[in-house]
Short mmCIF file of C-alpha atoms in Angstrom, two decimals:
data_model
loop_
_atom_site.label_atom_id
_atom_site.label_comp_id
_atom_site.label_asym_id
_atom_site.label_seq_id
_atom_site.Cartn_x
_atom_site.Cartn_y
_atom_site.Cartn_z
CA MET A 1 -52.68 -50.18 21.03
CA GLN A 2 -50.16 -50.21 24.08
CA ILE A 3 -47.39 -49.37 22.19
CA PRO A 4 -45.04 -46.34 23.02
CA GLU A 5 -45.35 -43.22 20.38
CA THR A 6 -42.24 -43.39 18.64
CA LEU A 7 -43.21 -46.84 18.34
CA ASN A 8 -45.63 -45.94 16.94
CA ARG A 9 -44.49 -43.33 14.74
CA LEU A 10 -42.07 -45.31 13.34
CA VAL A 11 -44.57 -47.51 12.09
CA ARG A 12 -47.08 -45.50 9.97
CA LEU A 13 -43.42 -44.05 8.14
CA LEU A 14 -42.54 -47.89 7.32
CA GLY A 15 -45.69 -48.46 6.31
CA LYS A 16 -46.28 -46.37 3.40
CA LEU A 17 -43.10 -48.61 1.83
CA PRO A 18 -44.66 -50.21 -0.78
CA GLY A 19 -45.99 -52.99 -0.10
CA VAL A 20 -45.78 -53.34 3.57
CA GLY A 21 -49.00 -52.90 6.40
CA GLU A 22 -48.90 -52.43 9.55
CA LYS A 23 -48.16 -55.82 10.14
CA THR A 24 -44.24 -56.31 8.29
CA ALA A 25 -44.35 -52.10 9.26
CA THR A 26 -44.22 -53.52 13.25
CA ARG A 27 -42.19 -56.24 12.25
CA PHE A 28 -39.54 -54.22 11.33
CA ALA A 29 -39.80 -51.33 13.88
CA PHE A 30 -39.49 -54.24 16.69
CA PHE A 31 -35.87 -55.72 14.51
CA LEU A 32 -35.23 -51.88 14.45
CA LEU A 33 -35.67 -51.53 17.97
CA ASP A 34 -33.25 -55.07 19.21
CA GLU A 35 -30.59 -54.32 16.13
CA PRO A 36 -27.55 -52.44 17.89
CA LEU A 37 -28.01 -48.13 18.07
CA GLU A 38 -25.57 -47.54 15.13
CA PHE A 39 -27.56 -49.51 12.89
CA SER A 40 -30.57 -46.65 13.31
CA GLN A 41 -28.08 -44.50 13.60
CA ASP A 42 -26.66 -45.42 10.02
CA LEU A 43 -30.04 -45.73 8.33
CA ALA A 44 -30.86 -41.78 9.18
CA ARG A 45 -27.20 -40.74 8.14
CA VAL A 46 -27.71 -41.95 4.61
CA LEU A 47 -31.77 -41.20 4.52
CA LEU A 48 -30.65 -37.58 4.92
CA ALA A 49 -27.13 -38.10 2.27
CA LEU A 50 -29.74 -39.93 -0.05
CA LYS A 51 -31.82 -36.96 -1.16
CA GLU A 52 -28.66 -34.51 -0.68
CA ASN A 53 -26.18 -36.55 -2.92
CA VAL A 54 -28.06 -38.29 -5.45
CA ARG A 55 -29.58 -35.95 -8.72
CA LEU A 56 -29.80 -36.58 -11.94
CA CYS A 57 -27.03 -37.28 -14.53
CA SER A 58 -27.36 -33.62 -16.51
CA ARG A 59 -26.98 -35.74 -20.08
CA CYS A 60 -28.91 -38.58 -19.55
CA PHE A 61 -31.15 -38.48 -16.48
CA ASN A 62 -29.30 -41.59 -15.07
CA LEU A 63 -29.23 -41.35 -11.00
CA THR A 64 -25.41 -40.07 -9.64
CA GLU A 65 -23.51 -38.53 -7.15
CA SER A 66 -21.37 -36.14 -9.63
CA GLU A 67 -22.65 -33.71 -13.02
CA ARG A 68 -22.31 -36.84 -15.20
CA CYS A 69 -23.52 -40.60 -14.35
CA ARG A 70 -20.87 -43.05 -14.33
CA ILE A 71 -22.39 -44.89 -17.12
CA CYS A 72 -22.00 -41.20 -18.94
CA ASP A 73 -18.55 -40.65 -17.70
CA ASP A 74 -17.36 -44.69 -18.57
CA LEU A 75 -15.09 -44.32 -21.78
CA ARG A 76 -15.62 -47.62 -23.10
CA ARG A 77 -18.97 -46.57 -23.07
CA GLN A 78 -20.26 -46.41 -26.75
CA ASN A 79 -21.83 -43.02 -27.30
CA GLY A 80 -23.02 -43.92 -30.82
CA THR A 81 -25.82 -46.21 -29.31
CA ILE A 82 -28.93 -44.69 -26.70
CA CYS A 83 -30.74 -46.97 -25.26
CA VAL A 84 -33.58 -44.54 -24.51
CA VAL A 85 -35.88 -46.65 -21.21
CA GLU A 86 -38.92 -45.27 -19.03
CA THR A 87 -37.42 -45.43 -15.30
CA ILE A 88 -33.85 -46.63 -13.42
CA PRO A 89 -35.37 -49.51 -12.67
CA ASP A 90 -35.57 -50.65 -16.69
CA LEU A 91 -31.94 -48.93 -16.57
CA VAL A 92 -30.51 -51.26 -14.51
CA ALA A 93 -32.71 -54.27 -15.72
CA ILE A 94 -30.46 -53.79 -19.03
CA GLU A 95 -27.15 -53.38 -17.11
CA ARG A 96 -28.12 -56.81 -15.57
CA THR A 97 -27.75 -58.64 -18.62
CA GLY A 98 -24.31 -57.27 -19.59
CA GLU A 99 -25.15 -57.11 -22.66
CA PHE A 100 -25.09 -53.33 -23.64
CA SER A 101 -22.06 -51.46 -23.78
CA GLY A 102 -23.50 -48.35 -25.08
CA THR A 103 -25.27 -44.99 -22.86
CA TYR A 104 -28.62 -43.98 -21.91
CA HIS A 105 -31.33 -41.99 -21.90
CA VAL A 106 -34.21 -42.25 -19.14
CA LEU A 107 -37.30 -40.66 -20.15
CA HIS A 108 -38.70 -40.93 -16.31
CA GLY A 109 -41.78 -42.23 -17.36
CA ALA A 110 -44.15 -42.49 -19.86
CA ILE A 111 -46.67 -41.09 -22.46
CA SER A 112 -50.03 -42.09 -21.19
CA PRO A 113 -53.27 -40.11 -22.32
CA LEU A 114 -55.51 -41.88 -19.65
CA SER A 115 -52.85 -40.35 -17.00
CA GLY A 116 -52.90 -37.16 -18.61
CA ILE A 117 -48.70 -37.32 -18.92
CA GLY A 118 -47.85 -35.65 -22.04
CA PRO A 119 -44.65 -35.73 -23.79
CA ASN A 120 -43.77 -32.29 -22.51
CA ASP A 121 -44.07 -34.57 -18.63
CA ILE A 122 -41.08 -37.20 -19.33
CA LYS A 123 -37.62 -36.24 -21.43
CA VAL A 124 -37.98 -36.31 -24.69
CA ARG A 125 -37.31 -32.43 -25.65
CA GLU A 126 -34.13 -33.45 -23.75
CA LEU A 127 -33.44 -36.32 -25.80
CA LEU A 128 -34.26 -34.16 -28.82
CA GLU A 129 -31.87 -31.67 -27.69
CA ARG A 130 -29.53 -34.05 -26.98
CA LEU A 131 -29.81 -36.05 -30.64
CA LYS A 132 -28.98 -32.57 -32.13
CA SER A 133 -25.61 -32.38 -30.65
CA GLU A 134 -24.27 -35.59 -30.67
CA THR A 135 -23.55 -37.72 -33.63
CA VAL A 136 -25.81 -40.88 -32.85
CA GLN A 137 -25.43 -44.00 -34.73
CA GLU A 138 -28.36 -45.98 -33.47
CA LEU A 139 -31.24 -44.95 -31.27
CA ILE A 140 -32.55 -48.24 -29.36
CA LEU A 141 -36.55 -47.73 -27.95
CA ALA A 142 -36.57 -50.00 -25.21
CA THR A 143 -39.61 -48.53 -23.13
CA ASN A 144 -42.21 -51.52 -22.01
CA ILE A 145 -43.95 -53.48 -24.00
CA ASN A 146 -47.22 -51.83 -22.92
CA VAL A 147 -50.09 -49.86 -23.92
CA ASP A 148 -47.91 -46.81 -22.54
CA GLY A 149 -44.59 -47.74 -23.14
CA GLU A 150 -45.95 -48.76 -26.71
CA ALA A 151 -47.32 -45.41 -27.29
CA THR A 152 -43.95 -43.51 -26.37
CA ALA A 153 -42.32 -45.67 -28.86
CA LEU A 154 -44.25 -44.78 -31.86
CA TYR A 155 -44.45 -40.84 -30.71
CA LEU A 156 -40.84 -40.97 -30.46
CA LYS A 157 -40.85 -43.21 -33.88
CA LYS A 158 -42.64 -40.50 -35.53
CA LEU A 159 -40.98 -37.60 -33.65
CA LEU A 160 -37.30 -38.87 -35.15
CA THR A 161 -38.30 -39.07 -38.64
CA SER A 162 -36.63 -35.58 -39.94
CA ILE A 163 -33.51 -36.45 -37.65
CA ASP A 164 -31.76 -39.14 -39.96
CA VAL A 165 -30.51 -41.60 -36.53
CA PRO A 166 -31.64 -45.35 -37.23
CA VAL A 167 -35.02 -45.76 -34.77
CA THR A 168 -34.82 -49.78 -33.66
CA ARG A 169 -37.40 -51.02 -31.02
CA ILE A 170 -36.39 -53.76 -28.86
CA ALA A 171 -37.44 -57.24 -29.52
CA SER A 172 -41.14 -59.30 -28.32
CA GLY A 173 -42.17 -62.31 -28.75
CA VAL A 174 -42.26 -65.76 -26.17
CA PRO A 175 -40.03 -65.21 -23.89
CA LEU A 176 -37.38 -67.64 -22.72
CA GLY A 177 -38.31 -70.99 -21.70
CA GLY A 178 -41.77 -69.86 -22.77
CA ASP A 179 -44.34 -73.20 -23.19
CA LEU A 180 -45.72 -72.30 -26.62
CA GLU A 181 -49.55 -73.71 -24.97
CA HIS A 182 -49.97 -71.64 -22.13
CA ILE A 183 -48.51 -68.28 -23.51
CA ASP A 184 -51.02 -65.61 -23.99
CA LYS A 185 -52.22 -65.30 -27.56
CA GLY A 186 -51.14 -62.01 -27.89
CA THR A 187 -47.79 -62.53 -27.15
CA LEU A 188 -47.88 -65.59 -29.45
CA GLY A 189 -49.23 -63.47 -32.35
CA ARG A 190 -46.34 -60.96 -32.31
CA ALA A 191 -43.93 -63.49 -31.61
CA LEU A 192 -45.37 -65.16 -34.90
CA ALA A 193 -45.64 -61.78 -36.98
CA ASN A 194 -42.31 -60.68 -36.06
CA ARG A 195 -40.47 -64.01 -37.04
CA ARG A 196 -37.57 -63.27 -38.55
CA PRO A 197 -35.40 -65.51 -41.29
CA LEU A 198 -33.02 -67.93 -39.12
CA MET B 1 -24.46 -51.99 -11.22
CA GLN B 2 -23.93 -48.71 -11.88
CA ILE B 3 -26.53 -46.87 -8.97
CA PRO B 4 -24.61 -44.67 -6.86
CA GLU B 5 -22.89 -45.51 -3.85
CA THR B 6 -25.38 -43.55 -1.53
CA LEU B 7 -28.60 -45.12 -2.89
CA ASN B 8 -26.19 -48.73 -3.04
CA ARG B 9 -25.38 -48.40 1.11
CA LEU B 10 -29.30 -47.02 1.55
CA VAL B 11 -30.41 -51.08 0.14
CA ARG B 12 -27.69 -52.75 1.82
CA LEU B 13 -29.04 -51.73 5.28
CA LEU B 14 -32.64 -51.88 4.12
CA GLY B 15 -31.73 -55.67 2.85
CA LYS B 16 -31.46 -56.30 6.27
CA LEU B 17 -34.40 -55.47 7.56
CA PRO B 18 -36.40 -59.11 8.46
CA GLY B 19 -38.00 -60.73 4.52
CA VAL B 20 -36.43 -57.73 2.75
CA GLY B 21 -34.02 -59.49 -0.34
CA GLU B 22 -31.89 -56.95 -2.66
CA LYS B 23 -34.79 -56.84 -5.10
CA THR B 24 -37.60 -54.93 -2.55
CA ALA B 25 -34.55 -53.34 -0.53
CA THR B 26 -33.90 -51.57 -4.14
CA ARG B 27 -37.74 -50.78 -4.79
CA PHE B 28 -37.65 -49.65 -1.17
CA ALA B 29 -34.65 -47.09 -1.39
CA PHE B 30 -36.29 -45.88 -5.11
CA PHE B 31 -39.53 -45.69 -3.24
CA LEU B 32 -37.49 -42.83 -0.70
CA LEU B 33 -35.34 -41.17 -3.50
CA ASP B 34 -39.35 -40.20 -5.36
CA GLU B 35 -40.89 -39.48 -1.88
CA PRO B 36 -40.79 -35.87 -0.96
CA LEU B 37 -37.09 -35.31 1.59
CA GLU B 38 -39.74 -34.37 4.23
CA PHE B 39 -40.18 -38.76 4.39
CA SER B 40 -36.77 -39.36 4.31
CA GLN B 41 -36.34 -36.40 7.00
CA ASP B 42 -39.05 -37.89 9.33
CA LEU B 43 -38.26 -41.36 8.58
CA ALA B 44 -34.52 -40.66 9.55
CA ARG B 45 -36.40 -38.32 12.92
CA VAL B 46 -37.69 -40.88 14.17
CA LEU B 47 -34.82 -43.55 13.74
CA LEU B 48 -32.48 -42.09 16.15
CA ALA B 49 -35.37 -41.12 18.65
CA LEU B 50 -36.46 -44.39 18.87
CA LYS B 51 -33.52 -46.09 20.63
CA GLU B 52 -32.91 -42.36 22.66
CA ASN B 53 -37.23 -42.33 24.25
CA VAL B 54 -38.29 -45.72 24.09
CA ARG B 55 -37.00 -47.97 27.48
CA LEU B 56 -38.17 -50.86 29.07
CA CYS B 57 -41.18 -50.63 32.35
CA SER B 58 -39.02 -50.97 35.79
CA ARG B 59 -41.75 -53.03 36.47
CA CYS B 60 -43.05 -55.07 33.82
CA PHE B 61 -40.56 -54.86 30.79
CA ASN B 62 -43.31 -53.73 28.44
CA LEU B 63 -41.92 -51.15 26.38
CA THR B 64 -42.18 -47.30 27.22
CA GLU B 65 -41.21 -43.83 26.70
CA SER B 66 -41.19 -42.92 30.53
CA GLU B 67 -40.69 -45.15 34.10
CA ARG B 68 -43.92 -46.75 33.84
CA CYS B 69 -45.35 -48.44 30.47
CA ARG B 70 -48.92 -47.28 29.71
CA ILE B 71 -50.16 -51.00 30.97
CA CYS B 72 -48.39 -50.54 34.38
CA ASP B 73 -49.66 -46.80 35.16
CA ASP B 74 -53.52 -47.21 33.43
CA LEU B 75 -55.88 -47.77 37.55
CA ARG B 76 -58.23 -48.81 36.00
CA ARG B 77 -56.00 -53.00 34.77
CA GLN B 78 -55.89 -55.07 37.97
CA ASN B 79 -52.84 -55.31 39.29
CA GLY B 80 -53.75 -58.72 41.25
CA THR B 81 -53.07 -60.45 37.98
CA ILE B 82 -50.23 -60.93 36.03
CA CYS B 83 -49.19 -62.28 32.45
CA VAL B 84 -46.21 -63.66 32.07
CA VAL B 85 -45.19 -63.69 28.53
CA GLU B 86 -41.42 -64.24 25.93
CA THR B 87 -41.63 -60.85 23.82
CA ILE B 88 -43.93 -57.38 23.71
CA PRO B 89 -44.99 -58.43 20.17
CA ASP B 90 -46.35 -61.36 21.79
CA LEU B 91 -47.85 -58.84 24.71
CA VAL B 92 -49.27 -56.67 22.07
CA ALA B 93 -51.11 -59.93 20.45
CA ILE B 94 -52.66 -60.38 23.90
CA GLU B 95 -53.75 -57.08 24.32
CA ARG B 96 -55.33 -56.86 21.21
CA THR B 97 -57.71 -59.36 21.62
CA GLY B 98 -59.31 -56.89 24.57
CA GLU B 99 -60.10 -60.25 27.07
CA PHE B 100 -57.16 -59.25 29.38
CA SER B 101 -57.14 -56.55 32.08
CA GLY B 102 -54.79 -57.47 34.01
CA THR B 103 -50.90 -56.35 33.91
CA TYR B 104 -47.93 -57.72 32.24
CA HIS B 105 -44.53 -59.06 32.62
CA VAL B 106 -42.51 -59.76 29.45
CA LEU B 107 -39.92 -61.78 29.53
CA HIS B 108 -37.93 -60.92 27.08
CA GLY B 109 -36.71 -64.61 25.69
CA ALA B 110 -37.42 -68.39 26.66
CA ILE B 111 -35.29 -70.41 28.41
CA SER B 112 -34.04 -72.70 25.61
CA PRO B 113 -31.04 -75.34 26.70
CA LEU B 114 -30.65 -76.09 22.69
CA SER B 115 -29.43 -72.12 22.40
CA GLY B 116 -27.59 -71.67 25.45
CA ILE B 117 -30.52 -69.47 26.87
CA GLY B 118 -31.17 -70.36 30.57
CA PRO B 119 -33.78 -68.53 33.88
CA ASN B 120 -31.26 -66.02 34.19
CA ASP B 121 -30.65 -65.10 30.41
CA ILE B 122 -34.39 -63.70 30.96
CA LYS B 123 -36.17 -61.79 33.30
CA VAL B 124 -37.01 -64.57 35.71
CA ARG B 125 -35.44 -62.89 38.88
CA GLU B 126 -37.27 -59.85 37.99
CA LEU B 127 -40.76 -61.98 38.13
CA LEU B 128 -39.67 -63.77 41.87
CA GLU B 129 -38.92 -60.03 43.04
CA ARG B 130 -41.54 -58.61 41.89
CA LEU B 131 -44.00 -61.34 42.94
CA LYS B 132 -42.50 -61.02 46.47
CA SER B 133 -43.68 -57.01 46.78
CA GLU B 134 -46.88 -57.28 45.54
CA THR B 135 -50.23 -58.90 46.68
CA VAL B 136 -51.07 -61.50 43.26
CA GLN B 137 -53.85 -63.49 42.76
CA GLU B 138 -53.01 -65.23 39.62
CA LEU B 139 -49.84 -66.07 37.46
CA ILE B 140 -50.94 -66.69 33.91
CA LEU B 141 -48.03 -68.18 32.06
CA ALA B 142 -48.71 -67.52 28.31
CA THR B 143 -45.36 -68.00 26.78
CA ASN B 144 -45.88 -69.73 23.68
CA ILE B 145 -47.54 -73.60 23.37
CA ASN B 146 -44.13 -74.99 21.62
CA VAL B 147 -40.66 -76.78 23.47
CA ASP B 148 -39.20 -73.27 24.71
CA GLY B 149 -41.86 -71.93 25.79
CA GLU B 150 -43.39 -74.89 27.55
CA ALA B 151 -40.16 -75.73 29.13
CA THR B 152 -40.42 -72.36 30.19
CA ALA B 153 -43.33 -72.71 31.74
CA LEU B 154 -42.87 -75.98 33.19
CA TYR B 155 -39.25 -74.40 35.03
CA LEU B 156 -41.66 -70.61 36.34
CA LYS B 157 -44.53 -73.61 37.81
CA LYS B 158 -41.92 -75.61 40.13
CA LEU B 159 -39.76 -72.10 41.15
CA LEU B 160 -42.79 -70.89 42.09
CA THR B 161 -44.17 -73.58 44.18
CA SER B 162 -43.19 -72.07 47.23
CA ILE B 163 -44.50 -68.97 47.13
CA ASP B 164 -48.61 -68.84 47.73
CA VAL B 165 -49.74 -68.34 43.85
CA PRO B 166 -52.42 -69.91 41.77
CA VAL B 167 -50.27 -70.74 38.84
CA THR B 168 -52.36 -70.87 35.97
CA ARG B 169 -51.68 -71.73 31.80
CA ILE B 170 -53.50 -70.59 29.07
CA ALA B 171 -55.32 -72.70 27.31
CA SER B 172 -53.97 -75.22 24.26
CA GLY B 173 -56.37 -77.43 21.55
CA VAL B 174 -57.92 -77.11 17.90
CA PRO B 175 -57.87 -73.22 17.52
CA LEU B 176 -60.82 -71.54 16.16
CA GLY B 177 -62.51 -72.89 12.73
CA GLY B 178 -60.34 -75.57 13.12
CA ASP B 179 -61.17 -78.45 11.06
CA LEU B 180 -60.36 -82.13 13.49
CA GLU B 181 -60.02 -83.82 9.43
CA HIS B 182 -56.75 -81.62 9.41
CA ILE B 183 -55.78 -80.63 12.68
CA ASP B 184 -52.02 -81.75 13.23
CA LYS B 185 -52.55 -84.79 15.54
CA GLY B 186 -49.81 -83.29 18.99
CA THR B 187 -52.69 -80.82 18.72
CA LEU B 188 -55.97 -83.23 18.61
CA GLY B 189 -53.98 -84.70 21.32
CA ARG B 190 -53.77 -82.23 23.76
CA ALA B 191 -57.51 -81.02 22.65
CA LEU B 192 -58.31 -84.55 23.67
CA ALA B 193 -56.15 -84.82 27.00
CA ASN B 194 -57.43 -81.11 28.25
CA ARG B 195 -61.31 -81.47 27.52
CA ARG B 196 -63.65 -79.72 30.17
CA PRO B 197 -66.09 -80.27 31.44
CA LEU B 198 -69.42 -78.86 29.14
#
């Protein structure tokens, strides 16, 4: 291919983005070439600032640009309720519901024996330390409803029996708009087992 | 959304890439955050170098990092055959076939009365000047087979009647693997009209 080396290098780098192949990367590169110089400059500046400015909140391990994240700093949030999630995108998803006004604890992973990830590889110790120093009314385990997420929730539940804190788990069942006829049997079985009084 | 401002800015900029919405841009941003610092640095460096290093070939208007592009500089290419294309990606597509060993002329657009793009907005004058100074055996019009591409080809054909150069147009008809039953009637009509002796 007779395209200039700089463009080639850009295509190779953009091709590493998740879900981006050579064709899409080439399209991005040509787009960047057509845009005014300022666009590439802005993008370059933000890329360099990203790693420098963004770090993890010292309390909940959410992303932040200062010592504590905006949620931990927000006086209107209930400090007594902690929602434990696996990743930042999970936190963002829960924030988007607008249904939660407590604080978070981001584990940055889930326990996964198959991938060799144990409790020491995620922010479990930090959670325990936090529970010692803070007054907590409820700990919501909002790890994923899959093998690793369930294992992590079970592990945390066992670990926390010694501490006098109510531990809850997010509900699992038929999703909104879910059609019983087409839902997988695992989910349906779970929905039946977890039925609640109306 | 409680994500840091630097990350927000990155998401907004990445969201301007073609075909990328807020969700994909967020995914890219989190990916960049997880990658080692070097990746962001490399990307920033290439972005800044892009506009500086890459310019248009003074002869054919292909992309290049020097005065002339690699194709024009290549002594094995036949200078006497010029393939006229609308865009660089079109040139790249033809190069990929490996069927063409001549040189190119990139118009950087097509005549489009509806979009207000006339011959003076694309590299037509430059093509005429080139035809005056070079000895050309064949001019292949490889503009797109759509309204604008056809209009451009017709315009160029008329314009070049005064110059003694054979002008050809790429073939249009049923594509490879094309199933006559499912091909659109326009293409099939064209394929019939353009039939050639076997």
